[in-house]
XYZ file of C-alpha atoms in Angstrom:
136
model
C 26.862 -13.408 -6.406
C 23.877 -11.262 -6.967
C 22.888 -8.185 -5.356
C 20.955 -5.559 -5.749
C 20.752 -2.407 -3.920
C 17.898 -0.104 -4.431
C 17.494 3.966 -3.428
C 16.056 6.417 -3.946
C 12.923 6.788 -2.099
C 11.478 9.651 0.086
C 8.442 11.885 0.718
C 6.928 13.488 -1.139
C 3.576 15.336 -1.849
C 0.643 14.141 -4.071
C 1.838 14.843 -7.280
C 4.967 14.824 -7.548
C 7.570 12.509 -8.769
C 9.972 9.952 -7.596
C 13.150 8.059 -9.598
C 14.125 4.937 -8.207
C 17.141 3.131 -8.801
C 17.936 -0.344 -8.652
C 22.210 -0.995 -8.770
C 23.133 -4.421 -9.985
C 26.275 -5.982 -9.019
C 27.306 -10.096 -9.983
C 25.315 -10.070 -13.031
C 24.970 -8.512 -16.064
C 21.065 -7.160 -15.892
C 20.531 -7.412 -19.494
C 20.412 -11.400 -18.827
C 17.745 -10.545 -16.388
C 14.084 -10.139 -16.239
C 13.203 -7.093 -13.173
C 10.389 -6.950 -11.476
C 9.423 -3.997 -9.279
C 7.486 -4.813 -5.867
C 5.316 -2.808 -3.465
C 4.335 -3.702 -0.128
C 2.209 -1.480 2.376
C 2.531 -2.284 6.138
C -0.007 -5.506 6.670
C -0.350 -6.095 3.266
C 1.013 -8.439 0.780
C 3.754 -7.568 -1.686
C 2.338 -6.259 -5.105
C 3.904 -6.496 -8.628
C 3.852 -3.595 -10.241
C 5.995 -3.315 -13.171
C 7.950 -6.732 -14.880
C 9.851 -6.092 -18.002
C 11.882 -8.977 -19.842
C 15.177 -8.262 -21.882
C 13.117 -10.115 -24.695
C 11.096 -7.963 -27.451
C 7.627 -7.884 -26.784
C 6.949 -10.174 -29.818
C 8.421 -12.843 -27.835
C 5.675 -15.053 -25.616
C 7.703 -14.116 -22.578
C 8.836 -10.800 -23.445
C 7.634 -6.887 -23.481
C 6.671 -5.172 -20.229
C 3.848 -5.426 -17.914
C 2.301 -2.363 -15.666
C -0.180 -3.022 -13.139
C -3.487 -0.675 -13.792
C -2.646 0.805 -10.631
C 0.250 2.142 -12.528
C 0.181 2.187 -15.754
C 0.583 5.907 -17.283
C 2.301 7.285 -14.110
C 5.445 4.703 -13.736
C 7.894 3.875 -16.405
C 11.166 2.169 -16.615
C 14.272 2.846 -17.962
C 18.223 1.239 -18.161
C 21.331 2.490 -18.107
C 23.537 -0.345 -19.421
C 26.765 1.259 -18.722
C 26.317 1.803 -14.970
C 24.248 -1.528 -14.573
C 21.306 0.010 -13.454
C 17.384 0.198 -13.851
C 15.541 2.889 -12.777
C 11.596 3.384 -12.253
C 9.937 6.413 -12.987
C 7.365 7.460 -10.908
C 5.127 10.729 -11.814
C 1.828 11.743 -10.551
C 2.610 10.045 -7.401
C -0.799 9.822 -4.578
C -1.442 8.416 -1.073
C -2.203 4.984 -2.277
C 1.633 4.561 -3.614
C 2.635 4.932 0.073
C 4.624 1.511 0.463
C 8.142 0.188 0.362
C 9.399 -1.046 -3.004
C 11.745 -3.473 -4.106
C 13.422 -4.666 -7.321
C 13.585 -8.263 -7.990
C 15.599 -10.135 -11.194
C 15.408 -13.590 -12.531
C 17.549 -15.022 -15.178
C 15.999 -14.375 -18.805
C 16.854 -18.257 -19.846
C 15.120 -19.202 -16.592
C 10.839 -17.737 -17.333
C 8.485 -19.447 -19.308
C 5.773 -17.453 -18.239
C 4.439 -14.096 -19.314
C 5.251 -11.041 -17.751
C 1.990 -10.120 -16.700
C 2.279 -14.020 -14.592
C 5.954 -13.187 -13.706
C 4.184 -9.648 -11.860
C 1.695 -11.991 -9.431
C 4.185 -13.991 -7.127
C 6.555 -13.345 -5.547
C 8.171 -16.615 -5.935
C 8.453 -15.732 -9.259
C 11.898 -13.740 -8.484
C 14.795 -14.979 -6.541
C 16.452 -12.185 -6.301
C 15.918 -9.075 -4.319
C 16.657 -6.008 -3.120
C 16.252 -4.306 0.448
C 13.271 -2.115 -0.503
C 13.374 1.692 -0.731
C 10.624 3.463 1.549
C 8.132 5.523 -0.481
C 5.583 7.852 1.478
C 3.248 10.939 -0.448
C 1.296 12.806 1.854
C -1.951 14.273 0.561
């Protein structure tokens, strides 16, 4: 089955920097699209970052970042341990939120990443969230 168990989240103080990592297990991620989630208490769950194993060439390839993130997160792979991490520099108050890592199968989207990033229902597979708090 699939599963995916994210970590690495903490506090910290504006500025600073986070890694999070998302641990695949079932699956081989590089058949899978990820998405990375945020969701503030009352709030609805944000997409943030969704990158597809396709080139960005490809209609429903390349890698999306939200404005809200784009030059401070970044995302990475390390095939061998079956893991994705995100980046996260120049962290600040309004990050404060738990975040999640999500997957759908490549063969599966026929949508853009920058779609794949507004619902939720986009994913159907997810992770238990990792709590992420920056103090000012």
């Amino acid at each position: 089955e699939v599963t995916l168990l994210e970590s690495g989240g903490g506090l910290v103080h504006s500025g600073g920097s986070l890694r999070l990592a998302c641990e695949a297990s079932g699956f081989i991620f590089d058949d899978y699209a990820i998405g990375w989630f945020r969701q503030a208490p009352g709030k609805a769950r944000e997409g943030i970052v969704c990158a597809s194993t396709l080139d960005a060439g490809h209609v429903y390839g390349g890698t999306y970042y939200a404005d809200s993130v784009k030059g401070r997160f970044t995302i990475s792979s390390d095939n061998a341990k079956n893991t994705k991490y995100l980046q996260m520099d120049d962290l600040k108050p309004e990050d404060t939120a738990t975040y999640y890592c999500a997957v759908q199968p490549t063969r599966e989207i026929r949508v853009t990443m920058a779609s794949m990033c507004l619902y939720v229902t986009a994913f159907d597979h997810w992770g238990q969230g990792t709590q992420v708090t920056v103090s000012s």
